[in-house]
Coordinates of N, CA and C in Angstrom, one line a residue:
X1 N -16.1 -0.5 1.2 CA -15.9 0.9 0.8 C -15.9 1.0 -0.7
X2 N -16.4 2.1 -1.2 CA -16.5 2.3 -2.7 C -15.2 3.0 -3.1
X3 N -14.8 2.7 -4.3 CA -13.6 3.3 -4.9 C -13.9 3.7 -6.3
X4 N -13.2 4.7 -6.8 CA -13.2 5.1 -8.2 C -11.8 4.8 -8.8
X5 N -11.8 4.2 -9.9 CA -10.5 3.9 -10.6 C -10.4 4.6 -11.9
X6 N -9.4 5.4 -12.1 CA -9.1 6.2 -13.3 C -7.9 5.6 -13.9
X7 N -8.0 5.2 -15.2 CA -6.9 4.7 -16.0 C -6.7 5.6 -17.2
X8 N -5.5 6.2 -17.3 CA -5.2 7.0 -18.4 C -6.2 8.1 -18.6
X9 N -6.7 8.7 -17.5 CA -7.7 9.8 -17.6 C -9.1 9.4 -17.7
X10 N -9.4 8.1 -17.8 CA -10.8 7.6 -18.0 C -11.2 6.9 -16.8
X11 N -12.4 7.2 -16.2 CA -12.9 6.5 -15.0 C -13.6 5.3 -15.5
X12 N -13.2 4.1 -14.9 CA -13.8 2.8 -15.2 C -15.1 2.7 -14.5
X13 N -16.1 1.9 -15.1 CA -17.4 1.8 -14.5 C -17.4 0.9 -13.3
X14 N -16.4 0.1 -13.1 CA -16.4 -0.7 -11.9 C -14.9 -1.0 -11.5
X15 N -14.7 -1.5 -10.2 CA -13.4 -1.8 -9.7 C -13.5 -3.2 -9.1
X16 N -12.5 -4.0 -9.4 CA -12.3 -5.3 -8.8 C -10.8 -5.6 -8.7
X17 N -10.5 -6.6 -8.0 CA -9.1 -6.9 -7.9 C -8.5 -7.3 -9.2
X18 N -9.3 -8.0 -10.0 CA -8.8 -8.4 -11.4 C -8.6 -7.1 -12.3
X19 N -9.6 -6.2 -12.3 CA -9.5 -5.0 -13.1 C -8.3 -4.2 -12.6
X20 N -8.2 -4.1 -11.3 CA -7.1 -3.3 -10.7 C -5.7 -3.9 -11.1
X21 N -5.6 -5.2 -11.1 CA -4.3 -5.9 -11.4 C -4.0 -5.6 -12.9
X22 N -5.0 -5.7 -13.8 CA -4.8 -5.5 -15.2 C -4.5 -4.0 -15.5
X23 N -5.1 -3.1 -14.7 CA -4.8 -1.7 -14.9 C -3.4 -1.4 -14.5
X24 N -2.9 -1.9 -13.4 CA -1.5 -1.7 -13.0 C -0.6 -2.2 -14.1
X25 N -0.8 -3.4 -14.6 CA 0.0 -4.1 -15.7 C -0.1 -3.3 -17.0
X26 N -1.1 -2.5 -17.2 CA -1.3 -1.8 -18.5 C -0.5 -0.4 -18.5
X27 N 0.0 0.0 -17.3 CA 0.7 1.3 -17.3 C 2.0 1.2 -18.2
X28 N 2.1 2.1 -19.1 CA 3.4 2.1 -19.9 C 4.1 3.4 -19.7
X29 N 5.3 3.5 -20.3 CA 6.2 4.6 -20.1 C 5.8 5.7 -21.0
X30 N 4.6 6.4 -20.7 CA 4.1 7.4 -21.6 C 3.5 8.5 -20.6
X31 N 3.6 9.7 -20.9 CA 3.1 10.8 -20.1 C 1.6 10.6 -19.7
X32 N 0.8 10.1 -20.7 CA -0.6 10.0 -20.4 C -1.0 8.7 -19.8
X33 N -0.1 7.8 -19.4 CA -0.4 6.5 -18.9 C -0.2 6.6 -17.4
X34 N -1.3 6.4 -16.6 CA -1.3 6.4 -15.2 C -2.6 5.8 -14.7
X35 N -2.5 5.5 -13.4 CA -3.8 5.0 -12.7 C -3.9 5.8 -11.4
X36 N -5.2 6.0 -11.0 CA -5.5 6.7 -9.8 C -6.6 5.9 -9.1
X37 N -6.4 5.5 -7.9 CA -7.5 4.8 -7.1 C -7.9 5.7 -6.0
X38 N -9.2 6.1 -6.0 CA -9.6 7.1 -5.0 C -10.8 6.5 -4.2
X39 N -10.6 6.4 -2.9 CA -11.7 5.9 -2.0 C -12.8 7.0 -1.9
X40 N -14.0 6.5 -1.7 CA -15.1 7.4 -1.5 C -14.9 8.4 -0.3
X41 N -14.4 7.8 0.7 CA -14.0 8.6 1.9 C -12.6 8.3 2.2
X42 N -11.8 9.2 2.8 CA -10.4 9.0 3.0 C -10.1 7.7 3.8
X43 N -9.1 7.0 3.3 CA -8.7 5.8 3.9 C -7.5 6.0 4.8
X44 N -7.6 6.0 6.1 CA -6.6 6.4 7.0 C -6.0 7.8 6.6
X45 N -6.8 8.7 6.3 CA -6.5 10.1 5.8 C -5.9 10.1 4.4
X46 N -5.8 9.0 3.7 CA -5.3 9.0 2.3 C -6.5 9.2 1.4
X47 N -6.3 10.2 0.5 CA -7.4 10.5 -0.5 C -7.2 9.9 -1.8
X48 N -6.1 9.3 -2.1 CA -5.9 8.6 -3.4 C -4.5 7.9 -3.3
X49 N -4.4 6.9 -4.3 CA -3.2 6.2 -4.5 C -3.0 6.2 -6.1
X50 N -1.9 6.6 -6.5 CA -1.7 6.8 -8.0 C -0.3 6.2 -8.4
X51 N -0.2 5.8 -9.7 CA 1.0 5.3 -10.1 C 1.2 5.6 -11.6
X52 N 2.5 5.8 -12.0 CA 2.9 6.1 -13.4 C 4.2 5.4 -13.5
X53 N 4.7 5.2 -14.8 CA 5.9 4.6 -15.1 C 6.8 5.5 -15.9
X54 N 8.1 5.7 -15.4 CA 9.0 6.5 -16.1 C 10.4 5.8 -16.1
X55 N 10.9 5.6 -17.3 CA 12.2 5.0 -17.4 C 12.4 3.6 -16.7
X56 N 11.3 2.9 -16.8 CA 11.3 1.5 -16.2 C 11.0 1.5 -14.7
X57 N 10.8 2.6 -14.1 CA 10.4 2.6 -12.6 C 9.0 3.2 -12.4
X58 N 8.3 2.5 -11.5 CA 7.0 2.9 -11.2 C 7.1 4.0 -10.0
X59 N 6.4 5.1 -10.2 CA 6.3 6.1 -9.1 C 4.9 6.0 -8.6
X60 N 4.8 5.5 -7.3 CA 3.6 5.4 -6.6 C 3.5 6.5 -5.6
X61 N 2.3 7.1 -5.6 CA 2.1 8.3 -4.7 C 0.8 8.2 -3.9
X62 N 0.8 8.8 -2.8 CA -0.4 9.0 -2.0 C -0.4 10.3 -1.3
X63 N -1.6 10.8 -1.0 CA -1.7 12.1 -0.2 C -2.6 11.8 1.0
X64 N -2.1 12.2 2.1 CA -2.8 12.2 3.4 C -3.3 13.6 3.7
X65 N -4.6 13.7 4.1 CA -5.1 15.1 4.4 C -5.5 15.1 5.8
X66 N -5.2 16.2 6.5 CA -5.5 16.4 7.9 C -6.1 17.8 8.0
X67 N -7.4 17.9 7.8 CA -8.0 19.3 7.7 C -7.5 20.1 6.5
X68 N -6.9 21.2 6.8 CA -6.4 22.0 5.7 C -4.9 21.7 5.4
X69 N -4.3 20.8 6.2 CA -2.9 20.4 5.9 C -2.9 19.0 5.2
X70 N -1.8 18.7 4.6 CA -1.6 17.4 3.9 C -0.1 17.0 3.9
X71 N 0.1 15.7 3.7 CA 1.4 15.2 3.5 C 1.3 14.4 2.2
X72 N 2.4 14.5 1.4 CA 2.4 13.7 0.2 C 3.7 12.8 0.2
X73 N 3.4 11.6 -0.2 CA 4.5 10.6 -0.2 C 4.6 9.9 -1.6
X74 N 5.8 9.5 -1.9 CA 6.0 8.7 -3.1 C 7.0 7.6 -2.9
X75 N 6.9 6.6 -3.7 CA 7.7 5.4 -3.6 C 8.1 5.0 -5.0
X76 N 9.3 4.6 -5.2 CA 9.8 4.2 -6.6 C 10.2 2.7 -6.5
X77 N 9.7 2.0 -7.5 CA 10.1 0.5 -7.6 C 10.0 0.1 -9.1
X78 N 10.8 -0.9 -9.5 CA 10.7 -1.4 -10.8 C 9.8 -2.7 -10.9
X79 N 9.3 -3.1 -9.7 CA 8.6 -4.3 -9.6 C 7.1 -4.1 -9.7
X80 N 6.6 -4.5 -10.9 CA 5.1 -4.4 -11.1 C 4.3 -5.2 -10.1
X81 N 4.8 -6.3 -9.7 CA 4.0 -7.1 -8.7 C 3.9 -6.4 -7.4
X82 N 5.0 -5.7 -7.0 CA 4.9 -4.9 -5.7 C 3.9 -3.8 -5.9
X83 N 3.9 -3.1 -7.0 CA 2.9 -2.0 -7.2 C 1.5 -2.6 -7.2
X84 N 1.3 -3.8 -7.8 CA 0.0 -4.4 -7.8 C -0.4 -4.7 -6.4
X85 N 0.5 -5.3 -5.6 CA 0.2 -5.6 -4.2 C -0.2 -4.4 -3.4
X86 N 0.4 -3.3 -3.6 CA 0.1 -2.0 -2.9 C -1.3 -1.6 -3.3
X87 N -1.7 -1.6 -4.5 CA -3.0 -1.2 -5.0 C -4.1 -2.2 -4.5
X88 N -3.8 -3.5 -4.5 CA -4.8 -4.5 -4.1 C -5.0 -4.3 -2.6
X89 N -4.0 -4.2 -1.8 CA -4.1 -4.0 -0.3 C -5.0 -2.7 0.0
X90 N -4.7 -1.7 -0.8 CA -5.5 -0.4 -0.6 C -6.9 -0.6 -0.9
X91 N -7.2 -1.3 -2.0 CA -8.6 -1.6 -2.4 C -9.3 -2.7 -1.6
X92 N -8.7 -3.8 -1.6 CA -9.4 -5.0 -0.9 C -9.3 -5.0 0.6
X93 N -8.2 -4.6 1.1 CA -8.0 -4.6 2.6 C -8.2 -3.3 3.3
X94 N -8.5 -2.2 2.4 CA -8.6 -0.8 3.0 C -7.4 -0.5 3.8
X95 N -6.2 -0.8 3.3 CA -5.0 -0.6 4.0 C -4.0 0.3 3.2
X96 N -3.5 1.4 3.8 CA -2.6 2.2 3.1 C -1.2 1.6 3.2
X97 N -0.3 1.9 2.3 CA 1.0 1.3 2.4 C 1.8 1.7 3.6
X98 N 2.8 1.0 3.9 CA 3.7 1.3 5.0 C 4.6 2.5 4.6
X99 N 4.2 3.7 5.0 CA 4.9 4.9 4.5 C 6.2 5.1 5.1
X100 N 6.7 4.3 6.1 CA 8.0 4.4 6.6 C 9.1 4.2 5.6
X101 N 8.7 3.4 4.5 CA 9.7 3.1 3.4 C 9.5 4.2 2.3
X102 N 8.6 5.0 2.4 CA 8.3 6.0 1.3 C 9.0 7.3 1.6
X103 N 9.1 8.1 0.6 CA 9.7 9.5 0.7 C 8.6 10.5 0.9
X104 N 8.8 11.3 2.0 CA 7.8 12.4 2.2 C 8.3 13.6 1.4
X105 N 7.5 13.9 0.3 CA 7.8 14.9 -0.6 C 6.9 16.1 -0.5
X106 N 6.3 16.3 0.7 CA 5.3 17.4 0.9 C 5.9 18.7 0.6
X107 N 7.2 18.9 0.8 CA 7.8 20.2 0.6 C 7.9 20.6 -0.9
X108 N 7.6 19.6 -1.8 CA 7.6 19.9 -3.2 C 6.3 20.6 -3.7
X109 N 5.3 20.6 -2.8 CA 4.0 21.2 -3.2 C 3.8 22.5 -2.5

């Protein structure tokens, strides 16, 4: 499956596990610092995985689309390795995170 990786608003020319790992590690606590990994076609209804850092915590989000409806989830962690693992599994294994541990924040949209 093909993916597009955006880092701090710039689309990178290629995606690999190494580039993805470096991109997660490069997120800093700045409004303009974020990454978005978007599959060419929805992955188990997920249209993207994104992350940003605020006050030492990573906010990881994904959105699942079902026709005209959607569900939006977020997960907070301070562990950069956990965030990297989530992104690598999404990219390499085409696997969305276990959303049972995530907060459904669809009502905020």
